[in-house]
Short mmCIF file of C-alpha atoms in Angstrom, two decimals:
data_model
loop_
_atom_site.label_atom_id
_atom_site.label_comp_id
_atom_site.label_asym_id
_atom_site.label_seq_id
_atom_site.Cartn_x
_atom_site.Cartn_y
_atom_site.Cartn_z
CA MET A 1 -17.57 60.33 27.39
CA ASN A 2 -19.38 57.45 29.02
CA LYS A 3 -17.35 54.43 29.90
CA GLY A 4 -18.00 51.76 27.28
CA THR A 5 -18.82 54.19 24.49
CA GLU A 6 -16.47 55.64 21.95
CA THR A 7 -16.99 58.70 19.82
CA ARG A 8 -14.95 59.74 16.83
CA LYS A 9 -13.77 63.27 16.18
CA SER A 10 -13.27 62.73 12.46
CA GLY A 11 -15.18 61.18 9.60
CA ASN A 12 -12.50 58.61 8.80
CA GLY A 13 -14.99 55.83 8.24
CA GLY A 14 -14.99 54.64 11.82
CA GLU A 15 -18.32 54.04 13.45
CA LYS A 16 -19.54 56.24 16.24
CA ALA A 17 -20.75 54.30 19.22
CA ALA A 18 -24.40 55.00 19.88
CA ALA A 19 -25.53 55.77 23.37
CA GLY A 20 -25.35 52.59 25.36
CA MET A 21 -23.44 50.81 22.56
CA PRO A 22 -20.12 49.41 23.71
CA ALA A 23 -17.02 50.69 21.96
CA VAL A 24 -14.94 48.31 19.88
CA ASN A 25 -12.67 46.64 22.43
CA ILE A 26 -10.93 43.67 20.80
CA GLY A 27 -7.56 44.19 22.42
CA ILE A 28 -6.14 46.39 19.67
CA SER A 29 -5.93 50.15 20.19
CA GLU A 30 -8.11 52.43 18.09
CA GLU A 31 -5.01 53.90 16.46
CA ASP A 32 -3.73 50.47 15.46
CA ARG A 33 -7.18 49.33 14.29
CA LYS A 34 -7.42 52.47 12.14
CA ALA A 35 -3.98 51.94 10.61
CA VAL A 36 -4.73 48.29 9.81
CA ALA A 37 -8.21 49.13 8.46
CA ASP A 38 -6.70 51.83 6.23
CA GLY A 39 -4.17 49.31 4.89
CA LEU A 40 -6.92 46.75 4.35
CA SER A 41 -8.94 49.37 2.48
CA ASN A 42 -6.01 49.92 0.14
CA PHE A 43 -5.64 46.17 -0.23
CA LEU A 44 -9.36 45.78 -0.93
CA SER A 45 -9.08 48.48 -3.60
CA ASP A 46 -6.14 46.71 -5.25
CA ALA A 47 -7.86 43.33 -4.99
CA PHE A 48 -11.11 44.67 -6.47
CA THR A 49 -9.28 46.37 -9.32
CA LEU A 50 -7.41 43.13 -10.09
CA TYR A 51 -10.65 41.14 -9.86
CA LEU A 52 -12.32 43.48 -12.35
CA LYS A 53 -9.35 43.36 -14.73
CA THR A 54 -9.23 39.55 -14.55
CA HIS A 55 -12.95 39.31 -15.24
CA ASN A 56 -12.64 41.78 -18.13
CA PHE A 57 -9.83 39.71 -19.67
CA HIS A 58 -11.91 36.54 -19.23
CA TRP A 59 -14.67 38.14 -21.28
CA ASN A 60 -12.40 39.57 -23.96
CA VAL A 61 -9.46 37.21 -24.48
CA THR A 62 -9.00 35.93 -28.05
CA GLY A 63 -6.45 33.96 -29.98
CA PRO A 64 -4.91 30.50 -29.83
CA MET A 65 -4.81 30.53 -26.01
CA PHE A 66 -8.49 31.46 -25.73
CA ASN A 67 -9.84 28.31 -24.08
CA ALA A 68 -7.01 27.83 -21.57
CA LEU A 69 -6.97 31.50 -20.57
CA HIS A 70 -10.75 31.86 -20.51
CA VAL A 71 -10.94 29.01 -17.99
CA MET A 72 -7.88 30.16 -15.99
CA PHE A 73 -9.16 33.73 -15.72
CA GLU A 74 -12.59 32.48 -14.62
CA THR A 75 -11.04 30.33 -11.89
CA GLN A 76 -9.00 33.28 -10.66
CA TYR A 77 -11.72 35.92 -10.70
CA THR A 78 -14.18 33.56 -8.98
CA GLU A 79 -11.73 32.98 -6.12
CA GLN A 80 -10.88 36.69 -5.97
CA TRP A 81 -14.56 37.65 -5.76
CA ALA A 82 -15.10 35.44 -2.70
CA ALA A 83 -11.99 36.86 -1.02
CA LEU A 84 -13.23 40.45 -1.39
CA ASP A 85 -15.97 39.74 1.13
CA ASP A 86 -13.49 38.41 3.70
CA ILE A 87 -11.36 41.53 3.35
CA ALA A 88 -14.30 43.92 3.70
CA GLU A 89 -15.64 41.98 6.68
CA ARG A 90 -12.25 42.23 8.41
CA ILE A 91 -12.34 46.01 7.99
CA ARG A 92 -15.81 46.01 9.55
CA ALA A 93 -14.65 43.77 12.43
CA LEU A 94 -11.99 46.37 13.19
CA GLY A 95 -14.77 48.97 13.53
CA PHE A 96 -14.47 50.85 10.25
CA ASN A 97 -16.44 51.11 7.03
CA ALA A 98 -15.11 49.30 3.98
CA PRO A 99 -14.78 51.24 0.72
CA GLY A 100 -17.38 50.15 -1.79
CA SER A 101 -17.54 52.47 -4.76
CA TYR A 102 -15.61 52.56 -8.02
CA ALA A 103 -14.48 56.10 -7.18
CA GLU A 104 -13.02 54.94 -3.85
CA PHE A 105 -11.36 51.92 -5.40
CA ILE A 106 -9.78 53.96 -8.19
CA ARG A 107 -8.55 56.60 -5.73
CA MET A 108 -7.09 54.05 -3.31
CA SER A 109 -5.71 51.40 -5.68
CA SER A 110 -2.09 51.13 -6.72
CA LEU A 111 -3.19 49.33 -9.92
CA PRO A 112 -3.95 51.49 -12.92
CA GLU A 113 -7.26 51.23 -14.66
CA GLU A 114 -6.78 50.65 -18.37
CA PRO A 115 -10.05 51.07 -20.23
CA GLY A 116 -10.03 50.00 -23.85
CA LEU A 117 -7.02 47.71 -23.44
CA THR A 118 -8.91 44.66 -24.65
CA GLU A 119 -9.47 46.29 -28.03
CA THR A 120 -5.74 46.48 -28.74
CA ALA A 121 -4.05 43.86 -26.56
CA ASP A 122 -3.36 40.27 -27.39
CA TRP A 123 -3.45 37.54 -24.77
CA ARG A 124 0.24 38.04 -23.90
CA GLU A 125 -0.40 41.63 -22.83
CA MET A 126 -3.37 40.52 -20.75
CA VAL A 127 -1.26 37.88 -19.02
CA ARG A 128 1.58 40.37 -18.50
CA GLN A 129 -0.80 42.83 -16.89
CA LEU A 130 -2.24 40.17 -14.62
CA VAL A 131 1.27 39.15 -13.51
CA THR A 132 2.00 42.79 -12.70
CA GLY A 133 -1.36 43.19 -10.97
CA ASN A 134 -0.98 40.10 -8.81
CA GLU A 135 2.51 41.22 -7.79
CA ALA A 136 1.19 44.69 -6.87
CA VAL A 137 -1.49 43.07 -4.73
CA CYS A 138 1.26 41.04 -3.03
CA ARG A 139 3.23 44.18 -2.20
CA THR A 140 0.16 45.80 -0.67
CA ALA A 141 -0.63 42.63 1.29
CA ARG A 142 2.92 42.55 2.70
CA ALA A 143 2.60 46.13 3.93
CA VAL A 144 -0.74 45.38 5.61
CA LEU A 145 0.63 42.15 7.07
CA ALA A 146 3.60 43.99 8.63
CA ARG A 147 1.33 46.65 10.15
CA ALA A 148 -1.13 44.05 11.44
CA ASP A 149 1.72 42.05 12.96
CA GLU A 150 2.99 45.16 14.78
CA ALA A 151 -0.52 45.70 16.14
CA GLY A 152 -0.92 42.08 17.27
CA ASP A 153 -3.81 41.62 14.83
CA ASP A 154 -3.47 37.90 14.14
CA PRO A 155 -6.69 37.52 12.12
CA THR A 156 -5.50 40.15 9.64
CA VAL A 157 -2.02 38.59 9.54
CA ASP A 158 -3.66 35.25 8.71
CA LEU A 159 -5.89 36.79 6.04
CA MET A 160 -2.98 38.59 4.38
CA THR A 161 -0.85 35.42 4.51
CA GLN A 162 -3.61 33.52 2.71
CA ARG A 163 -3.98 36.25 0.10
CA LEU A 164 -0.21 36.38 -0.44
CA GLN A 165 -0.09 32.64 -1.08
CA THR A 166 -2.90 32.93 -3.61
CA HIS A 167 -1.60 35.96 -5.50
CA GLU A 168 2.01 34.74 -5.56
CA LYS A 169 0.74 31.48 -7.06
CA TYR A 170 -1.34 33.34 -9.66
CA ALA A 171 1.65 35.51 -10.62
CA TRP A 172 3.85 32.42 -11.00
CA MET A 173 1.28 30.53 -13.07
CA LEU A 174 0.63 33.49 -15.35
CA ARG A 175 4.35 34.28 -15.73
CA SER A 176 4.94 30.67 -16.77
CA LEU A 177 2.68 31.24 -19.79
CA LEU A 178 5.03 33.96 -21.04
CA GLN A 179 8.21 31.87 -20.87
#
């Protein structure tokens, strides 16, 4: 192997360095970058699944809480959508490909997909599911944050801290509606 180039033995989503292309050398070992990128991919899958569920509920909420929830869900999914890009770009900065298909997201997400729910659920069930979803995203973020901290990956620690603050707040706000 030429000094300054890196080749991968497996198809784990990492990029192969082209001839003359310098290997990723940001001060974090390849093994640690891979572990953090894998965790971020799981987080991205959870975050995308929650985004999609929040947007779905925005479209389909009915009942006496319609206006308040329609606006709240829109605020949340809009913020979540913007955050997805930051997460994917962090995976890329670590030298790996970000997942980007529904099949990948479903396979990697800890949140269940629940098609048809909006036909049978009232607003309370939607809110309950979003509380549960935001809390699941928090658990995934904490796991990624711990791994990133072990690896000395401060940008990922910062990103996960920001996402934790957001999703903990969303869970609290949504839970308050059910009290």
